[in-house]
JSON list of C-alpha atoms in Angstrom, two decimals:
[
{"chain": "A", "resi": 4, "resn": "MET", "atom": "CA", "xyz": [119.16, 139.76, 138.21]},
{"chain": "A", "resi": 5, "resn": "PHE", "atom": "CA", "xyz": [118.69, 137.26, 136.37]},
{"chain": "A", "resi": 6, "resn": "ALA", "atom": "CA", "xyz": [115.38, 135.74, 137.79]},
{"chain": "A", "resi": 7, "resn": "PRO", "atom": "CA", "xyz": [113.20, 137.14, 135.03]},
{"chain": "A", "resi": 8, "resn": "GLN", "atom": "CA", "xyz": [115.31, 135.71, 132.74]},
{"chain": "A", "resi": 9, "resn": "ARG", "atom": "CA", "xyz": [114.42, 132.05, 134.08]},
{"chain": "A", "resi": 10, "resn": "LYS", "atom": "CA", "xyz": [110.21, 132.78, 134.89]},
{"chain": "A", "resi": 11, "resn": "VAL", "atom": "CA", "xyz": [110.07, 133.71, 130.61]},
{"chain": "A", "resi": 12, "resn": "PHE", "atom": "CA", "xyz": [112.35, 131.14, 129.66]},
{"chain": "A", "resi": 13, "resn": "PHE", "atom": "CA", "xyz": [110.84, 129.18, 132.09]},
{"chain": "A", "resi": 14, "resn": "LEU", "atom": "CA", "xyz": [106.77, 130.16, 130.43]},
{"chain": "A", "resi": 15, "resn": "TYR", "atom": "CA", "xyz": [108.46, 129.70, 126.80]},
{"chain": "A", "resi": 16, "resn": "PHE", "atom": "CA", "xyz": [108.99, 125.51, 127.83]},
{"chain": "A", "resi": 17, "resn": "VAL", "atom": "CA", "xyz": [106.02, 124.95, 129.27]},
{"chain": "A", "resi": 18, "resn": "VAL", "atom": "CA", "xyz": [103.74, 126.74, 126.78]},
{"chain": "A", "resi": 19, "resn": "LEU", "atom": "CA", "xyz": [106.36, 124.41, 123.87]},
{"chain": "A", "resi": 20, "resn": "ILE", "atom": "CA", "xyz": [105.70, 121.27, 125.86]},
{"chain": "A", "resi": 21, "resn": "SER", "atom": "CA", "xyz": [101.56, 122.05, 125.97]},
{"chain": "A", "resi": 22, "resn": "CYS", "atom": "CA", "xyz": [101.96, 122.86, 122.20]},
{"chain": "A", "resi": 23, "resn": "LEU", "atom": "CA", "xyz": [103.89, 119.34, 121.57]},
{"chain": "A", "resi": 24, "resn": "TYR", "atom": "CA", "xyz": [101.88, 117.60, 123.43]},
{"chain": "A", "resi": 25, "resn": "LEU", "atom": "CA", "xyz": [97.90, 119.72, 122.33]},
{"chain": "A", "resi": 26, "resn": "ALA", "atom": "CA", "xyz": [99.28, 118.12, 118.94]},
{"chain": "A", "resi": 27, "resn": "GLY", "atom": "CA", "xyz": [100.62, 115.09, 119.22]},
{"chain": "A", "resi": 28, "resn": "CYS", "atom": "CA", "xyz": [104.04, 114.70, 119.62]},
{"chain": "A", "resi": 29, "resn": "PHE", "atom": "CA", "xyz": [104.24, 112.65, 122.53]},
{"chain": "A", "resi": 30, "resn": "TYR", "atom": "CA", "xyz": [102.55, 109.62, 122.00]},
{"chain": "A", "resi": 31, "resn": "LYS", "atom": "CA", "xyz": [103.53, 105.54, 122.16]},
{"chain": "A", "resi": 32, "resn": "LEU", "atom": "CA", "xyz": [103.03, 103.81, 119.05]},
{"chain": "A", "resi": 33, "resn": "ASN", "atom": "CA", "xyz": [103.46, 99.82, 118.67]},
{"chain": "A", "resi": 34, "resn": "ALA", "atom": "CA", "xyz": [103.43, 98.46, 115.06]},
{"chain": "A", "resi": 35, "resn": "ASP", "atom": "CA", "xyz": [103.05, 94.80, 116.88]},
{"chain": "A", "resi": 36, "resn": "LYS", "atom": "CA", "xyz": [103.57, 92.31, 113.95]},
{"chain": "A", "resi": 37, "resn": "THR", "atom": "CA", "xyz": [103.39, 92.40, 109.77]},
{"chain": "A", "resi": 38, "resn": "VAL", "atom": "CA", "xyz": [102.83, 89.27, 107.42]},
{"chain": "A", "resi": 39, "resn": "PHE", "atom": "CA", "xyz": [104.42, 89.23, 104.11]},
{"chain": "A", "resi": 40, "resn": "ARG", "atom": "CA", "xyz": [104.00, 87.02, 101.09]},
{"chain": "A", "resi": 41, "resn": "GLU", "atom": "CA", "xyz": [107.04, 87.44, 98.27]},
{"chain": "A", "resi": 42, "resn": "VAL", "atom": "CA", "xyz": [104.32, 88.77, 95.36]},
{"chain": "A", "resi": 43, "resn": "ASN", "atom": "CA", "xyz": [105.52, 91.82, 93.09]},
{"chain": "A", "resi": 44, "resn": "PHE", "atom": "CA", "xyz": [102.24, 94.36, 94.34]},
{"chain": "A", "resi": 45, "resn": "LYS", "atom": "CA", "xyz": [102.68, 95.70, 90.66]},
{"chain": "A", "resi": 46, "resn": "ASP", "atom": "CA", "xyz": [101.27, 92.98, 89.28]},
{"chain": "A", "resi": 47, "resn": "PHE", "atom": "CA", "xyz": [97.64, 93.00, 90.54]},
{"chain": "A", "resi": 48, "resn": "GLN", "atom": "CA", "xyz": [96.80, 96.59, 90.17]},
{"chain": "A", "resi": 49, "resn": "PRO", "atom": "CA", "xyz": [94.00, 98.11, 89.93]},
{"chain": "A", "resi": 50, "resn": "ALA", "atom": "CA", "xyz": [93.11, 97.83, 93.91]},
{"chain": "A", "resi": 51, "resn": "ALA", "atom": "CA", "xyz": [90.04, 99.18, 95.60]},
{"chain": "A", "resi": 52, "resn": "ILE", "atom": "CA", "xyz": [90.03, 99.81, 99.50]},
{"chain": "A", "resi": 53, "resn": "LEU", "atom": "CA", "xyz": [86.91, 98.15, 101.35]},
{"chain": "A", "resi": 54, "resn": "PRO", "atom": "CA", "xyz": [85.46, 101.72, 103.78]},
{"chain": "A", "resi": 55, "resn": "ILE", "atom": "CA", "xyz": [86.77, 101.25, 107.53]},
{"chain": "A", "resi": 56, "resn": "PRO", "atom": "CA", "xyz": [83.77, 100.79, 110.30]},
{"chain": "A", "resi": 57, "resn": "ASP", "atom": "CA", "xyz": [83.30, 102.84, 112.54]},
{"chain": "A", "resi": 58, "resn": "ALA", "atom": "CA", "xyz": [84.27, 101.63, 116.05]},
{"chain": "A", "resi": 59, "resn": "SER", "atom": "CA", "xyz": [80.76, 100.62, 118.26]},
{"chain": "A", "resi": 60, "resn": "GLY", "atom": "CA", "xyz": [80.06, 104.26, 119.68]},
{"chain": "A", "resi": 61, "resn": "TYR", "atom": "CA", "xyz": [82.16, 106.47, 118.30]},
{"chain": "A", "resi": 62, "resn": "PRO", "atom": "CA", "xyz": [80.15, 107.45, 115.11]},
{"chain": "A", "resi": 63, "resn": "GLU", "atom": "CA", "xyz": [83.03, 108.28, 112.31]},
{"chain": "A", "resi": 64, "resn": "SER", "atom": "CA", "xyz": [85.55, 106.98, 113.53]},
{"chain": "A", "resi": 65, "resn": "GLY", "atom": "CA", "xyz": [86.42, 105.44, 110.39]},
{"chain": "A", "resi": 66, "resn": "ALA", "atom": "CA", "xyz": [85.60, 108.16, 108.57]},
{"chain": "A", "resi": 67, "resn": "ASP", "atom": "CA", "xyz": [88.95, 110.16, 108.85]},
{"chain": "A", "resi": 68, "resn": "LEU", "atom": "CA", "xyz": [91.16, 106.50, 109.00]},
{"chain": "A", "resi": 69, "resn": "ASN", "atom": "CA", "xyz": [89.87, 105.84, 105.36]},
{"chain": "A", "resi": 70, "resn": "SER", "atom": "CA", "xyz": [91.16, 109.56, 103.66]},
{"chain": "A", "resi": 71, "resn": "PHE", "atom": "CA", "xyz": [94.80, 108.80, 105.22]},
{"chain": "A", "resi": 72, "resn": "THR", "atom": "CA", "xyz": [94.74, 104.83, 104.24]},
{"chain": "A", "resi": 73, "resn": "TYR", "atom": "CA", "xyz": [93.83, 106.46, 100.78]},
{"chain": "A", "resi": 74, "resn": "THR", "atom": "CA", "xyz": [96.06, 109.08, 100.11]},
{"chain": "A", "resi": 75, "resn": "VAL", "atom": "CA", "xyz": [99.13, 106.77, 101.55]},
{"chain": "A", "resi": 76, "resn": "LEU", "atom": "CA", "xyz": [98.57, 104.15, 99.05]},
{"chain": "A", "resi": 77, "resn": "LEU", "atom": "CA", "xyz": [98.05, 106.41, 96.78]},
{"chain": "A", "resi": 78, "resn": "ALA", "atom": "CA", "xyz": [101.42, 108.47, 97.51]},
{"chain": "A", "resi": 79, "resn": "LYS", "atom": "CA", "xyz": [103.22, 104.79, 97.38]},
{"chain": "A", "resi": 80, "resn": "GLY", "atom": "CA", "xyz": [102.12, 104.55, 93.72]},
{"chain": "A", "resi": 81, "resn": "TYR", "atom": "CA", "xyz": [98.91, 102.56, 93.77]},
{"chain": "A", "resi": 82, "resn": "LYS", "atom": "CA", "xyz": [96.11, 102.97, 91.42]},
{"chain": "A", "resi": 83, "resn": "LEU", "atom": "CA", "xyz": [93.29, 103.09, 93.44]},
{"chain": "A", "resi": 84, "resn": "ILE", "atom": "CA", "xyz": [89.22, 103.38, 92.65]},
{"chain": "A", "resi": 85, "resn": "PRO", "atom": "CA", "xyz": [87.56, 106.60, 93.88]},
{"chain": "A", "resi": 86, "resn": "PRO", "atom": "CA", "xyz": [86.42, 105.87, 97.66]},
{"chain": "A", "resi": 87, "resn": "GLY", "atom": "CA", "xyz": [82.78, 106.70, 95.83]},
{"chain": "A", "resi": 88, "resn": "GLU", "atom": "CA", "xyz": [82.79, 103.99, 93.23]},
{"chain": "A", "resi": 89, "resn": "VAL", "atom": "CA", "xyz": [83.34, 101.39, 96.40]},
{"chain": "A", "resi": 90, "resn": "SER", "atom": "CA", "xyz": [80.61, 102.14, 98.30]},
{"chain": "A", "resi": 91, "resn": "ALA", "atom": "CA", "xyz": [78.08, 102.81, 95.03]},
{"chain": "A", "resi": 92, "resn": "ALA", "atom": "CA", "xyz": [79.45, 99.44, 94.12]},
{"chain": "A", "resi": 93, "resn": "LEU", "atom": "CA", "xyz": [78.97, 97.96, 98.19]},
{"chain": "A", "resi": 94, "resn": "GLU", "atom": "CA", "xyz": [75.05, 99.23, 97.80]},
{"chain": "A", "resi": 95, "resn": "GLU", "atom": "CA", "xyz": [73.78, 98.43, 94.49]},
{"chain": "A", "resi": 96, "resn": "LEU", "atom": "CA", "xyz": [74.98, 94.77, 95.34]},
{"chain": "A", "resi": 97, "resn": "GLY", "atom": "CA", "xyz": [73.91, 94.93, 99.35]},
{"chain": "A", "resi": 98, "resn": "LEU", "atom": "CA", "xyz": [76.90, 94.08, 101.46]},
{"chain": "A", "resi": 99, "resn": "THR", "atom": "CA", "xyz": [78.60, 95.84, 104.32]},
{"chain": "A", "resi": 100, "resn": "PRO", "atom": "CA", "xyz": [82.10, 95.18, 104.69]},
{"chain": "A", "resi": 101, "resn": "GLN", "atom": "CA", "xyz": [81.26, 93.19, 107.14]},
{"chain": "A", "resi": 102, "resn": "ASP", "atom": "CA", "xyz": [79.15, 91.01, 104.54]},
{"chain": "A", "resi": 103, "resn": "LEU", "atom": "CA", "xyz": [82.07, 91.08, 101.94]},
{"chain": "A", "resi": 104, "resn": "LEU", "atom": "CA", "xyz": [84.66, 89.59, 104.18]},
{"chain": "A", "resi": 105, "resn": "SER", "atom": "CA", "xyz": [82.71, 87.02, 105.35]},
{"chain": "A", "resi": 106, "resn": "ASN", "atom": "CA", "xyz": [81.57, 85.65, 102.40]},
{"chain": "A", "resi": 107, "resn": "PRO", "atom": "CA", "xyz": [83.67, 84.46, 99.38]},
{"chain": "A", "resi": 108, "resn": "SER", "atom": "CA", "xyz": [81.05, 84.88, 96.58]},
{"chain": "A", "resi": 109, "resn": "SER", "atom": "CA", "xyz": [80.75, 88.39, 97.44]},
{"chain": "A", "resi": 110, "resn": "LEU", "atom": "CA", "xyz": [84.53, 88.69, 97.13]},
{"chain": "A", "resi": 111, "resn": "ILE", "atom": "CA", "xyz": [84.15, 87.21, 93.59]},
{"chain": "A", "resi": 112, "resn": "LYS", "atom": "CA", "xyz": [81.37, 90.03, 92.74]},
{"chain": "A", "resi": 113, "resn": "ILE", "atom": "CA", "xyz": [82.90, 92.94, 94.01]},
{"chain": "A", "resi": 114, "resn": "LYS", "atom": "CA", "xyz": [86.13, 91.99, 91.59]},
{"chain": "A", "resi": 115, "resn": "GLU", "atom": "CA", "xyz": [83.81, 91.69, 88.66]},
{"chain": "A", "resi": 116, "resn": "ARG", "atom": "CA", "xyz": [81.91, 94.61, 89.54]},
{"chain": "A", "resi": 117, "resn": "LEU", "atom": "CA", "xyz": [85.10, 96.73, 89.52]},
{"chain": "A", "resi": 118, "resn": "GLN", "atom": "CA", "xyz": [87.55, 95.21, 87.71]},
{"chain": "A", "resi": 119, "resn": "VAL", "atom": "CA", "xyz": [89.86, 95.02, 90.63]},
{"chain": "A", "resi": 120, "resn": "LYS", "atom": "CA", "xyz": [91.85, 92.22, 91.57]},
{"chain": "A", "resi": 121, "resn": "LEU", "atom": "CA", "xyz": [93.08, 93.35, 95.20]},
{"chain": "A", "resi": 122, "resn": "LEU", "atom": "CA", "xyz": [91.28, 94.80, 98.02]},
{"chain": "A", "resi": 123, "resn": "ILE", "atom": "CA", "xyz": [92.72, 96.83, 100.91]},
{"chain": "A", "resi": 124, "resn": "THR", "atom": "CA", "xyz": [90.84, 96.25, 104.24]},
{"chain": "A", "resi": 125, "resn": "GLY", "atom": "CA", "xyz": [91.29, 97.97, 107.86]},
{"chain": "A", "resi": 126, "resn": "ALA", "atom": "CA", "xyz": [89.30, 97.59, 111.36]},
{"chain": "A", "resi": 127, "resn": "LEU", "atom": "CA", "xyz": [89.68, 98.89, 114.07]},
{"chain": "A", "resi": 128, "resn": "LEU", "atom": "CA", "xyz": [90.16, 96.08, 116.99]},
{"chain": "A", "resi": 129, "resn": "ARG", "atom": "CA", "xyz": [89.83, 99.34, 119.84]},
{"chain": "A", "resi": 130, "resn": "TYR", "atom": "CA", "xyz": [88.64, 102.49, 119.67]},
{"chain": "A", "resi": 131, "resn": "SER", "atom": "CA", "xyz": [88.85, 104.66, 122.99]},
{"chain": "A", "resi": 132, "resn": "LEU", "atom": "CA", "xyz": [88.35, 108.42, 123.90]},
{"chain": "A", "resi": 133, "resn": "GLN", "atom": "CA", "xyz": [88.62, 109.96, 126.99]},
{"chain": "A", "resi": 134, "resn": "LYS", "atom": "CA", "xyz": [87.94, 113.25, 126.97]},
{"chain": "A", "resi": 135, "resn": "PRO", "atom": "CA", "xyz": [89.64, 115.52, 129.80]},
{"chain": "A", "resi": 136, "resn": "TYR", "atom": "CA", "xyz": [87.94, 116.54, 132.55]},
{"chain": "A", "resi": 137, "resn": "VAL", "atom": "CA", "xyz": [88.35, 118.29, 136.11]},
{"chain": "A", "resi": 138, "resn": "ARG", "atom": "CA", "xyz": [87.90, 116.67, 139.23]},
{"chain": "A", "resi": 139, "resn": "GLY", "atom": "CA", "xyz": [87.88, 117.67, 142.47]},
{"chain": "A", "resi": 140, "resn": "GLU", "atom": "CA", "xyz": [91.13, 115.90, 144.75]},
{"chain": "A", "resi": 141, "resn": "ALA", "atom": "CA", "xyz": [92.07, 116.51, 148.96]},
{"chain": "A", "resi": 142, "resn": "PHE", "atom": "CA", "xyz": [95.81, 118.53, 148.90]},
{"chain": "A", "resi": 143, "resn": "GLU", "atom": "CA", "xyz": [97.20, 118.73, 152.23]},
{"chain": "A", "resi": 144, "resn": "VAL", "atom": "CA", "xyz": [97.73, 122.17, 152.49]},
{"chain": "A", "resi": 145, "resn": "TRP", "atom": "CA", "xyz": [99.10, 124.11, 155.55]},
{"chain": "A", "resi": 146, "resn": "GLU", "atom": "CA", "xyz": [97.08, 126.56, 156.45]},
{"chain": "A", "resi": 147, "resn": "GLY", "atom": "CA", "xyz": [97.35, 128.88, 159.63]},
{"chain": "A", "resi": 148, "resn": "GLY", "atom": "CA", "xyz": [100.50, 127.59, 161.15]},
{"chain": "A", "resi": 149, "resn": "ARG", "atom": "CA", "xyz": [98.81, 123.81, 160.87]},
{"chain": "A", "resi": 150, "resn": "TYR", "atom": "CA", "xyz": [98.23, 121.28, 158.07]},
{"chain": "A", "resi": 151, "resn": "GLU", "atom": "CA", "xyz": [94.71, 120.86, 156.65]},
{"chain": "A", "resi": 152, "resn": "TYR", "atom": "CA", "xyz": [93.22, 118.51, 154.26]},
{"chain": "A", "resi": 153, "resn": "ARG", "atom": "CA", "xyz": [91.17, 120.81, 151.21]},
{"chain": "A", "resi": 154, "resn": "ALA", "atom": "CA", "xyz": [89.44, 119.68, 148.10]},
{"chain": "A", "resi": 155, "resn": "LEU", "atom": "CA", "xyz": [91.10, 121.61, 144.65]},
{"chain": "A", "resi": 156, "resn": "PRO", "atom": "CA", "xyz": [89.74, 121.17, 141.13]},
{"chain": "A", "resi": 157, "resn": "THR", "atom": "CA", "xyz": [92.38, 119.04, 139.33]},
{"chain": "A", "resi": 158, "resn": "TYR", "atom": "CA", "xyz": [93.00, 118.86, 135.80]},
{"chain": "A", "resi": 159, "resn": "HIS", "atom": "CA", "xyz": [93.25, 115.49, 133.98]},
{"chain": "A", "resi": 160, "resn": "GLN", "atom": "CA", "xyz": [94.50, 114.90, 131.10]},
{"chain": "A", "resi": 161, "resn": "GLY", "atom": "CA", "xyz": [92.04, 113.35, 128.12]},
{"chain": "A", "resi": 162, "resn": "SER", "atom": "CA", "xyz": [93.76, 109.92, 126.35]},
{"chain": "A", "resi": 163, "resn": "CYS", "atom": "CA", "xyz": [93.30, 108.10, 123.44]},
{"chain": "A", "resi": 164, "resn": "GLN", "atom": "CA", "xyz": [93.90, 104.28, 122.05]},
{"chain": "A", "resi": 165, "resn": "ILE", "atom": "CA", "xyz": [93.56, 102.93, 118.88]},
{"chain": "A", "resi": 166, "resn": "SER", "atom": "CA", "xyz": [94.36, 99.73, 117.73]},
{"chain": "A", "resi": 167, "resn": "LEU", "atom": "CA", "xyz": [94.22, 99.18, 113.73]},
{"chain": "A", "resi": 168, "resn": "MET", "atom": "CA", "xyz": [94.35, 96.40, 111.50]},
{"chain": "A", "resi": 169, "resn": "PHE", "atom": "CA", "xyz": [95.25, 96.42, 107.39]},
{"chain": "A", "resi": 170, "resn": "ARG", "atom": "CA", "xyz": [94.81, 93.71, 104.94]},
{"chain": "A", "resi": 171, "resn": "VAL", "atom": "CA", "xyz": [96.08, 93.11, 101.56]},
{"chain": "A", "resi": 172, "resn": "LEU", "atom": "CA", "xyz": [93.59, 90.40, 99.56]},
{"chain": "A", "resi": 173, "resn": "GLU", "atom": "CA", "xyz": [94.19, 88.69, 96.46]},
{"chain": "A", "resi": 174, "resn": "LEU", "atom": "CA", "xyz": [90.36, 88.88, 94.99]},
{"chain": "A", "resi": 175, "resn": "GLU", "atom": "CA", "xyz": [90.82, 85.97, 92.64]},
{"chain": "A", "resi": 176, "resn": "LYS", "atom": "CA", "xyz": [91.89, 83.61, 95.10]},
{"chain": "A", "resi": 177, "resn": "GLY", "atom": "CA", "xyz": [90.68, 85.18, 98.77]},
{"chain": "A", "resi": 178, "resn": "SER", "atom": "CA", "xyz": [93.83, 85.12, 100.12]},
{"chain": "A", "resi": 179, "resn": "VAL", "atom": "CA", "xyz": [95.94, 87.42, 102.21]},
{"chain": "A", "resi": 180, "resn": "LEU", "atom": "CA", "xyz": [99.13, 88.89, 100.15]},
{"chain": "A", "resi": 181, "resn": "TRP", "atom": "CA", "xyz": [100.19, 91.46, 103.33]},
{"chain": "A", "resi": 182, "resn": "MET", "atom": "CA", "xyz": [98.53, 91.94, 106.60]},
{"chain": "A", "resi": 183, "resn": "ALA", "atom": "CA", "xyz": [99.96, 94.80, 109.27]},
{"chain": "A", "resi": 184, "resn": "GLU", "atom": "CA", "xyz": [98.01, 95.68, 112.82]},
{"chain": "A", "resi": 185, "resn": "GLY", "atom": "CA", "xyz": [99.77, 98.11, 115.81]},
{"chain": "A", "resi": 186, "resn": "LYS", "atom": "CA", "xyz": [98.34, 100.40, 118.60]},
{"chain": "A", "resi": 187, "resn": "ILE", "atom": "CA", "xyz": [98.55, 103.96, 119.56]},
{"chain": "A", "resi": 188, "resn": "LEU", "atom": "CA", "xyz": [98.16, 105.68, 122.65]},
{"chain": "A", "resi": 189, "resn": "GLY", "atom": "CA", "xyz": [98.47, 110.17, 123.10]},
{"chain": "A", "resi": 190, "resn": "PRO", "atom": "CA", "xyz": [96.35, 112.55, 124.39]},
{"chain": "A", "resi": 191, "resn": "SER", "atom": "CA", "xyz": [92.88, 112.56, 122.84]},
{"chain": "A", "resi": 192, "resn": "GLN", "atom": "CA", "xyz": [93.26, 116.14, 121.76]},
{"chain": "A", "resi": 193, "resn": "ALA", "atom": "CA", "xyz": [95.48, 115.24, 119.05]},
{"chain": "A", "resi": 194, "resn": "ALA", "atom": "CA", "xyz": [93.22, 112.19, 117.59]},
{"chain": "A", "resi": 195, "resn": "LYS", "atom": "CA", "xyz": [93.28, 112.22, 114.24]},
{"chain": "A", "resi": 196, "resn": "ASN", "atom": "CA", "xyz": [97.06, 113.20, 114.12]},
{"chain": "A", "resi": 197, "resn": "LEU", "atom": "CA", "xyz": [97.16, 110.25, 116.11]},
{"chain": "A", "resi": 198, "resn": "GLU", "atom": "CA", "xyz": [95.02, 108.23, 113.17]},
{"chain": "A", "resi": 199, "resn": "LYS", "atom": "CA", "xyz": [97.14, 109.20, 111.06]},
{"chain": "A", "resi": 200, "resn": "ARG", "atom": "CA", "xyz": [100.40, 108.73, 111.90]},
{"chain": "A", "resi": 201, "resn": "LEU", "atom": "CA", "xyz": [99.59, 105.15, 112.94]},
{"chain": "A", "resi": 202, "resn": "VAL", "atom": "CA", "xyz": [98.31, 105.18, 108.86]},
{"chain": "A", "resi": 203, "resn": "GLU", "atom": "CA", "xyz": [101.68, 105.95, 107.92]},
{"chain": "A", "resi": 204, "resn": "ARG", "atom": "CA", "xyz": [103.60, 103.72, 110.60]},
{"chain": "A", "resi": 205, "resn": "LEU", "atom": "CA", "xyz": [101.59, 100.86, 109.52]},
{"chain": "A", "resi": 206, "resn": "LEU", "atom": "CA", "xyz": [101.43, 101.01, 105.53]},
{"chain": "A", "resi": 207, "resn": "ALA", "atom": "CA", "xyz": [105.09, 102.21, 105.63]},
{"chain": "A", "resi": 208, "resn": "GLU", "atom": "CA", "xyz": [106.15, 98.21, 106.07]},
{"chain": "A", "resi": 209, "resn": "LEU", "atom": "CA", "xyz": [103.29, 98.01, 102.39]},
{"chain": "A", "resi": 210, "resn": "PRO", "atom": "CA", "xyz": [105.85, 97.91, 99.72]},
{"chain": "A", "resi": 211, "resn": "ALA", "atom": "CA", "xyz": [106.30, 101.39, 97.11]},
{"chain": "A", "resi": 212, "resn": "LEU", "atom": "CA", "xyz": [104.68, 100.63, 93.41]},
{"chain": "A", "resi": 213, "resn": "HIS", "atom": "CA", "xyz": [107.63, 103.04, 92.75]},
{"chain": "A", "resi": 214, "resn": "ALA", "atom": "CA", "xyz": [110.85, 105.01, 93.42]},
{"chain": "A", "resi": 215, "resn": "PRO", "atom": "CA", "xyz": [110.63, 107.45, 96.30]},
{"chain": "A", "resi": 216, "resn": "ALA", "atom": "CA", "xyz": [110.97, 110.44, 95.01]},
{"chain": "A", "resi": 217, "resn": "GLY", "atom": "CA", "xyz": [114.46, 111.99, 94.05]},
{"chain": "A", "resi": 218, "resn": "LYS", "atom": "CA", "xyz": [115.93, 108.01, 93.66]}
]
């Protein structure tokens, strides 16, 4: 009598779990370490975000991370130079993000060009994306009174793993005021959502420059 209802419930449960999984609701996130110097970040405004370079083999992998970072920092009250102005300044000075960070004199140039005191940098330490795939695998099946092995198609869920590090540099001295590093692992179909969650988790450790809404 209740069997049809159980079947319907089970079907809804499977669909719900599948939707949550594809949305990136099942993931593993670790914030490995955070370093913070006791300073008032309000004294170091405005700030610029250095574009996060793409991971090798994954074009545009840094684009969404840059967008998420900008949005989160604006919400925390940071006064930010528009990304287009930062990119234009780098091009004008003939610098890449890697050049800028490896040369103290370049930090002074970008400080004077943009009139900023803080430089917020991000680096992809790892970015791997394995797409879902179907592959035949041998299974033991009951066939005509005996067991036989048959190759049946098997669906394999893809995975995405991202490791990211943020640093906040004081451009006057080139010193690191804050740093956070972490990683996230989840389904490949939810890569953008995983990127967003990782950025939000790491930057949650960065002091906000205003009281939370409703306070």
